[in-house]
């Protein structure tokens, strides 16, 4: 702080800067604090605003010393000790307020003034009924929105659970279908003797019984199966299947001499006319005739 500057005038500061007595920067002026404990002045002010002509019940002023706790009383803590300690000072304020409350309750009890609120006490609200209705409507709206959101969340979870259960059911059905088809395939191939289909057990019958049923016509394949059996031999012998036998050689019911030797005059003349080729000399004459 520069002692030459005693005012905050801009002109004096500019002159001081031009003269070089001060330097640019922040100037912090330290103020000396004087702590004055004017007891007489405080007592005089208290006497001025004190209402001595009114009863105490109307003034409710109290003067008391701090109520020392058990620990403070055992340590012999005196007034004015550790007054620079903030925590102890706040504690003394609290103890003094506590002592004042106890003293005030005692005086009110002597004056027969009740200090407890009755159970049926009704205090008028600071807010109007219209304002409280608005507050109530807002609270109800907020509550309904929360319930709606919770309901939507629960429905979403139930939908997810339902989809999961549906997928598990479909997978179980596919597994059962696959197992049934595998069992049917094994039964057809003869790997198993019985299968369970639609709560019904089907057992494999002996070959002699199956042959007897086929002979009796109980087991008869459809037309498509019969045609394929006839065409492909149904697993029988394929080679030498078209060889002549004694019966086929002796059978001449389908033999025709005209077809075999070409004795049909119509067919033979057509065949001759189509297949006959002119001679060499004739071909030469036809070639020379075309040149002329």
C-alpha angles and dihedrals in degrees: 000000000000112000091205093069112072101156139052096234115141092216093055091048091051091049091049091050091050091049092048096236091125133032129224114269143075114321112206116193115202115217121209113231116218114200110208121189101193102178095170092052092050092051090049092051091048090052090049098055097032113111100218094166092063127079121256092246088064096042102038093193118159135187118192143145120251115279103241117218122232093262093049092048092050091049090050095235110188131206113274095026114136093358090158091060109097095204094051091045093053089047091054089051089054093047092049091050089049092052091048092052092051091049092047092050090052093051092046090051090052089052091049093243114152114232099185125080114240119240094245093049113140121198120190114241121244091223122073124243092249091054092048090050089055090049091049092049090050091050092048091048091051091048092050092048090052091049090048092051091048091050092050090048091050092048090050090052091048090050091052090048091048091052090049092051091047091052091049091050092050091049090049091051091050090050092050092047092049092048091050092049091049091051091049091050091050090048091052092049091050096245092124130034100214141019135194115231123169094346090308126113117218116196128196114252124221118266094244091055091048091050091050091050091049090049092051091049097248091118106045121159122225125260094266092053092047092052092050091046090052093045101043099030096244093261095315130126114313102180122080090009092135097049117125119253130196091265095048092047092050092047108094097158094115096043117119121187093202092055093042100049102023096243093149104113094207095050094040094053091049091050092048094048091049098045102037114106124202118249126257097259091049092049090051092050090050090050093049091046090057092053093054 
